[in-house]
């Protein structure tokens, strides 16, 4: 239906999600599905008592990480309300029966986050950060192909039958089956959202801040520019209207390429979709779904509109900045009781909802009011404020050692050595930090070519500044940003074992097998039990690892137990192998059993991760894998099989067993270190995806979360996946970490935040 453009107004708000709402699927004007970072999908149905509103009719539970893309399969005889398809960061695609909310199919095949789902007749097509598109039919994978050389961020089906994919490589591709028909270039950053434009072609939304309308020929028909940040989603209506959602907190409505209205939100707009009626549904990072309308009889009550306007005002006020600082962080009028230090010194104080500038009158010894400070566009002021005084820069300095973050004000006209000296005195810090602070100032102020002025005299000693290790006339060397916990160098191991307990448990299990007529032949002889004791004695004596050796039969004996004993009894032997790989000779013998077609470690992984996997087996096996990183002989094997290994243990991050959580996070951290060294981008991306899952897990142990965050930061700083991490919305993870009460979590969160801004 055609609709004339009138201004959209709030129709209703849908409350229920506990975290960001990430995706929207319009099943009909009466039924809407939404996905969330809270791992749920909610189905909202028109409220029969108030046709303006929707109520939550179903909650679909099953995904173990945040849920993103959604698609609706229309009703059939078997499914009279249709089916819903969802993709998640947990790598699964689920198909749901909307009659009862049951998961009727689990499609497993992607190695990383599922970013898009589309319906193609009877098939489901999914896109993923693993760079592939996959086609599913009747619950089975029937086609899979590498679609781009970077993560695939979206996929849609056109009425013509072709598929379109968008990628982090900034390109789009048209597909007929698995055959690429055309690659479309033009965007300069990640293509994040796609939509069909009725009768014209299709739309793309990009992190470059633009929306493009493409003809099927590949020609760009329109480019729409107006957002001030990343654009995440786009949709079109039969009327010709287009809506887009962005990080800039606005859903923008476009007509004939021109933005005709911006709907402001109290957070990022992850998705926006049209209902058939022309109403718009938006998904916001504040966890609320909103419906907007141009129909006067559907507009919310004035009280609801006023409440929303007040919410926006409060949000903007909380973020309002004057001179680079939040308004509520400015000093009050009482700060004017302290005298200035020089004539004309300016100070900005808060008066009500405004920042008011004052200047110090040295002659009259008073603060004279100048007037209100007016910010530039989007509240970004020209110069930041520290303690009410304007500076060119106000840096956050983390000196480590558990000390709080310090504020360091600096003007480009200052001598950096002078500024460093004054600041160190003010903060009562040792002058050993001097050169480090100077280099920090030069790096972060962009004064890489600063030349020391020989006429400068130290204000406290009267002498020229001394730059350690160089003549004072040379340019100071800029320092790299200071990070507290990243990058991680070297690997971690689990090198403590309760040998007496291990032997006792193994002997107990062996006695049980001997008395079992079915498994008697799998038990160890007295001689073999004695030999296990001898192996343990060698492992106990760590001071002689350089001179002690094992026999081939020792390795064969342990592997016999791992292969033959029932799963419930094998974990003590696995624990011995964990320590064996830390012994140089033991590791050299073990690797012979993984470098051939009969890979016993892969067999072990398969055995312990089968149905009804036991936590003890998972824990000891993951610890074995962690310790393998200590010996470079295993690095090729670990790199080659990284995908199998990470897939096999992918559910460990949500285990209630904190020791298992920690082991899994340590595995990810060691993999990050190795794959950075090997410059393996595909492997780094999979580790990043897994580490992000741990970082987002609310129930994750502090140490587990910390190690996953260190892995993320290291991969972003020294690896090849910084852009992928930003596409994964790592900024919100860093923000959450920075707010943690756990000091080391907050510190590594700050590290990641600093990388994002570099």
CSV table of N, CA and C in Angstrom, one decimal, residues 171-240:
chain,number,residue,atom,x,y,z
A,171,UNK,N,32.7,-5.4,0.5
A,171,UNK,CA,32.1,-5.7,-0.8
A,171,UNK,C,30.8,-6.4,-0.6
A,172,UNK,N,30.0,-6.5,-1.7
A,172,UNK,CA,28.8,-7.3,-1.8
A,172,UNK,C,29.0,-8.2,-3.0
A,173,UNK,N,28.4,-9.4,-2.9
A,173,UNK,CA,28.4,-10.3,-4.0
A,173,UNK,C,27.0,-10.8,-4.3
A,174,UNK,N,26.8,-11.0,-5.6
A,174,UNK,CA,25.5,-11.6,-6.1
A,174,UNK,C,25.8,-13.1,-6.5
A,175,UNK,N,24.9,-13.9,-6.1
A,175,UNK,CA,25.1,-15.4,-6.2
A,175,UNK,C,23.9,-16.0,-6.9
A,176,UNK,N,24.3,-16.9,-7.8
A,176,UNK,CA,23.3,-17.9,-8.3
A,176,UNK,C,23.7,-19.2,-7.9
A,177,UNK,N,23.0,-19.8,-6.9
A,177,UNK,CA,23.6,-21.0,-6.3
A,177,UNK,C,24.9,-20.7,-5.6
A,178,UNK,N,25.9,-21.5,-5.9
A,178,UNK,CA,27.2,-21.2,-5.3
A,178,UNK,C,28.1,-20.4,-6.3
A,179,UNK,N,27.5,-20.0,-7.4
A,179,UNK,CA,28.3,-19.3,-8.4
A,179,UNK,C,28.2,-17.8,-8.2
A,180,UNK,N,29.4,-17.2,-8.0
A,180,UNK,CA,29.4,-15.7,-7.9
A,180,UNK,C,29.2,-15.0,-9.2
A,181,UNK,N,28.1,-14.2,-9.3
A,181,UNK,CA,27.8,-13.5,-10.6
A,181,UNK,C,28.5,-12.2,-10.7
A,182,UNK,N,28.7,-11.5,-9.6
A,182,UNK,CA,29.3,-10.2,-9.6
A,182,UNK,C,29.7,-9.8,-8.2
A,183,UNK,N,30.8,-9.1,-8.1
A,183,UNK,CA,31.3,-8.5,-6.9
A,183,UNK,C,31.1,-7.0,-7.0
A,184,UNK,N,30.4,-6.4,-6.0
A,184,UNK,CA,30.1,-5.0,-6.0
A,184,UNK,C,30.9,-4.2,-5.0
A,185,UNK,N,31.6,-3.2,-5.5
A,185,UNK,CA,32.5,-2.4,-4.6
A,185,UNK,C,32.0,-1.0,-4.6
A,186,UNK,N,32.3,-0.3,-3.5
A,186,UNK,CA,31.9,1.1,-3.4
A,186,UNK,C,31.9,1.5,-1.9
A,187,UNK,N,31.5,0.7,-1.0
A,187,UNK,CA,31.6,1.0,0.4
A,187,UNK,C,33.0,0.9,0.8
A,188,UNK,N,33.4,1.7,1.8
A,188,UNK,CA,34.8,1.7,2.3
A,188,UNK,C,35.0,1.0,3.6
A,189,UNK,N,33.9,0.4,4.1
A,189,UNK,CA,34.0,-0.3,5.4
A,189,UNK,C,33.0,-1.5,5.4
A,190,UNK,N,32.9,-2.2,6.4
A,190,UNK,CA,32.1,-3.4,6.5
A,190,UNK,C,30.7,-3.2,6.0
A,191,UNK,N,30.2,-4.1,5.2
A,191,UNK,CA,28.8,-4.1,4.8
A,191,UNK,C,28.0,-4.9,5.8
A,192,UNK,N,27.2,-4.2,6.6
A,192,UNK,CA,26.5,-4.9,7.8
A,192,UNK,C,25.1,-5.3,7.6
A,193,UNK,N,24.3,-4.5,6.7
A,193,UNK,CA,22.9,-4.8,6.6
A,193,UNK,C,22.5,-4.8,5.1
A,194,UNK,N,21.6,-5.7,4.8
A,194,UNK,CA,21.0,-5.8,3.4
A,194,UNK,C,19.5,-5.8,3.4
A,195,UNK,N,18.9,-5.4,2.4
A,195,UNK,CA,17.4,-5.5,2.3
A,195,UNK,C,17.0,-5.4,0.8
A,196,UNK,N,15.9,-6.0,0.5
A,196,UNK,CA,15.3,-5.9,-0.8
A,196,UNK,C,14.6,-4.5,-1.0
A,197,UNK,N,14.8,-3.8,-2.1
A,197,UNK,CA,14.1,-2.6,-2.4
A,197,UNK,C,13.1,-2.9,-3.5
A,198,UNK,N,11.8,-3.0,-3.2
A,198,UNK,CA,10.8,-3.5,-4.1
A,198,UNK,C,10.9,-2.8,-5.5
A,199,UNK,N,10.9,-3.6,-6.5
A,199,UNK,CA,10.9,-3.1,-7.9
A,199,UNK,C,12.1,-2.4,-8.4
A,200,UNK,N,13.1,-2.3,-7.6
A,200,UNK,CA,14.3,-1.5,-8.0
A,200,UNK,C,15.6,-2.4,-7.8
A,201,UNK,N,15.8,-3.1,-6.8
A,201,UNK,CA,17.1,-3.8,-6.5
A,201,UNK,C,17.2,-4.1,-5.1
A,202,UNK,N,18.3,-3.7,-4.5
A,202,UNK,CA,18.5,-4.0,-3.1
A,202,UNK,C,19.3,-2.9,-2.4
A,203,UNK,N,19.3,-2.9,-1.1
A,203,UNK,CA,20.0,-1.8,-0.3
A,203,UNK,C,21.1,-2.4,0.5
A,204,UNK,N,22.1,-1.6,0.8
A,204,UNK,CA,23.2,-2.1,1.7
A,204,UNK,C,23.5,-1.0,2.7
A,205,UNK,N,23.7,-1.4,4.0
A,205,UNK,CA,24.1,-0.5,5.1
A,205,UNK,C,25.5,-0.8,5.5
A,206,UNK,N,26.3,0.2,5.7
A,206,UNK,CA,27.7,0.0,6.0
A,206,UNK,C,28.3,0.8,7.2
A,207,UNK,N,29.3,0.2,7.7
A,207,UNK,CA,30.1,0.9,8.8
A,207,UNK,C,30.7,2.2,8.3
A,208,UNK,N,30.7,2.5,7.0
A,208,UNK,CA,31.2,3.7,6.5
A,208,UNK,C,30.2,4.9,6.7
A,209,UNK,N,29.1,4.6,7.3
A,209,UNK,CA,28.1,5.6,7.6
A,209,UNK,C,27.1,5.8,6.5
A,210,UNK,N,27.1,5.1,5.4
A,210,UNK,CA,26.3,5.3,4.3
A,210,UNK,C,25.3,4.1,4.0
A,211,UNK,N,24.3,4.4,3.2
A,211,UNK,CA,23.3,3.4,2.7
A,211,UNK,C,23.4,3.5,1.2
A,212,UNK,N,23.4,2.4,0.5
A,212,UNK,CA,23.4,2.5,-1.0
A,212,UNK,C,22.3,1.7,-1.5
A,213,UNK,N,21.7,2.2,-2.6
A,213,UNK,CA,20.7,1.5,-3.4
A,213,UNK,C,21.3,1.0,-4.7
A,214,UNK,N,21.3,-0.3,-4.9
A,214,UNK,CA,21.9,-1.0,-6.0
A,214,UNK,C,20.8,-1.5,-7.0
A,215,UNK,N,21.1,-1.4,-8.3
A,215,UNK,CA,20.3,-2.1,-9.3
A,215,UNK,C,20.8,-3.5,-9.4
A,216,UNK,N,20.1,-4.4,-9.9
A,216,UNK,CA,20.5,-5.8,-10.1
A,216,UNK,C,21.7,-5.9,-11.0
A,217,UNK,N,21.9,-4.9,-11.9
A,217,UNK,CA,23.1,-4.8,-12.8
A,217,UNK,C,24.4,-4.5,-12.0
A,218,UNK,N,24.2,-4.1,-10.8
A,218,UNK,CA,25.4,-3.7,-10.0
A,218,UNK,C,25.6,-2.2,-10.0
A,219,UNK,N,24.8,-1.4,-10.6
A,219,UNK,CA,24.9,0.0,-10.7
A,219,UNK,C,24.4,0.6,-9.4
A,220,UNK,N,25.1,1.6,-8.9
A,220,UNK,CA,24.6,2.4,-7.7
A,220,UNK,C,23.6,3.4,-8.1
A,221,UNK,N,22.4,3.3,-7.6
A,221,UNK,CA,21.3,4.2,-8.0
A,221,UNK,C,21.2,5.4,-7.1
A,222,UNK,N,21.5,5.2,-5.8
A,222,UNK,CA,21.5,6.2,-4.8
A,222,UNK,C,22.5,5.9,-3.7
A,223,UNK,N,23.1,7.0,-3.1
A,223,UNK,CA,23.9,6.9,-1.9
A,223,UNK,C,23.3,7.8,-0.9
A,224,UNK,N,22.9,7.3,0.3
A,224,UNK,CA,22.3,8.1,1.3
A,224,UNK,C,23.3,8.3,2.5
A,225,UNK,N,23.6,9.5,2.7
A,225,UNK,CA,24.6,9.9,3.8
A,225,UNK,C,23.9,10.8,4.7
A,226,UNK,N,24.0,10.5,6.0
A,226,UNK,CA,23.4,11.3,7.0
A,226,UNK,C,23.7,10.9,8.4
A,227,UNK,N,23.9,9.5,8.6
A,227,UNK,CA,24.3,9.0,9.9
A,227,UNK,C,25.7,9.5,10.2
A,228,UNK,N,26.0,9.6,11.5
A,228,UNK,CA,27.3,10.1,12.0
A,228,UNK,C,28.1,9.0,12.6
A,229,UNK,N,27.7,7.7,12.4
A,229,UNK,CA,28.4,6.6,12.9
A,229,UNK,C,28.1,5.4,12.1
A,230,UNK,N,28.5,4.2,12.6
A,230,UNK,CA,28.2,2.9,11.9
A,230,UNK,C,26.8,2.7,11.6
A,231,UNK,N,26.4,2.3,10.4
A,231,UNK,CA,25.0,1.9,10.1
A,231,UNK,C,24.9,0.4,10.1
A,232,UNK,N,24.0,-0.1,11.0
A,232,UNK,CA,23.9,-1.6,11.2
A,232,UNK,C,22.8,-2.2,10.4
A,233,UNK,N,21.8,-1.5,10.0
A,233,UNK,CA,20.6,-2.1,9.4
A,233,UNK,C,19.9,-1.2,8.4
A,234,UNK,N,19.2,-1.8,7.5
A,234,UNK,CA,18.4,-1.1,6.5
A,234,UNK,C,17.2,-1.9,6.1
A,235,UNK,N,16.1,-1.2,5.8
A,235,UNK,CA,14.9,-1.9,5.4
A,235,UNK,C,14.1,-1.0,4.5
A,236,UNK,N,13.2,-1.5,3.6
A,236,UNK,CA,12.4,-0.7,2.7
A,236,UNK,C,11.0,-1.1,2.7
A,237,UNK,N,10.1,-0.2,2.3
A,237,UNK,CA,8.7,-0.4,2.3
A,237,UNK,C,8.2,-0.2,0.9
A,238,UNK,N,7.0,-0.9,0.6
A,238,UNK,CA,6.5,-0.8,-0.8
A,238,UNK,C,6.2,0.7,-1.2
A,239,UNK,N,6.0,1.6,-0.2
A,239,UNK,CA,5.8,3.0,-0.5
A,239,UNK,C,7.0,3.7,-1.1
A,240,UNK,N,8.2,3.0,-0.9
A,240,UNK,CA,9.4,3.7,-1.3
A,240,UNK,C,10.2,4.2,-0.2
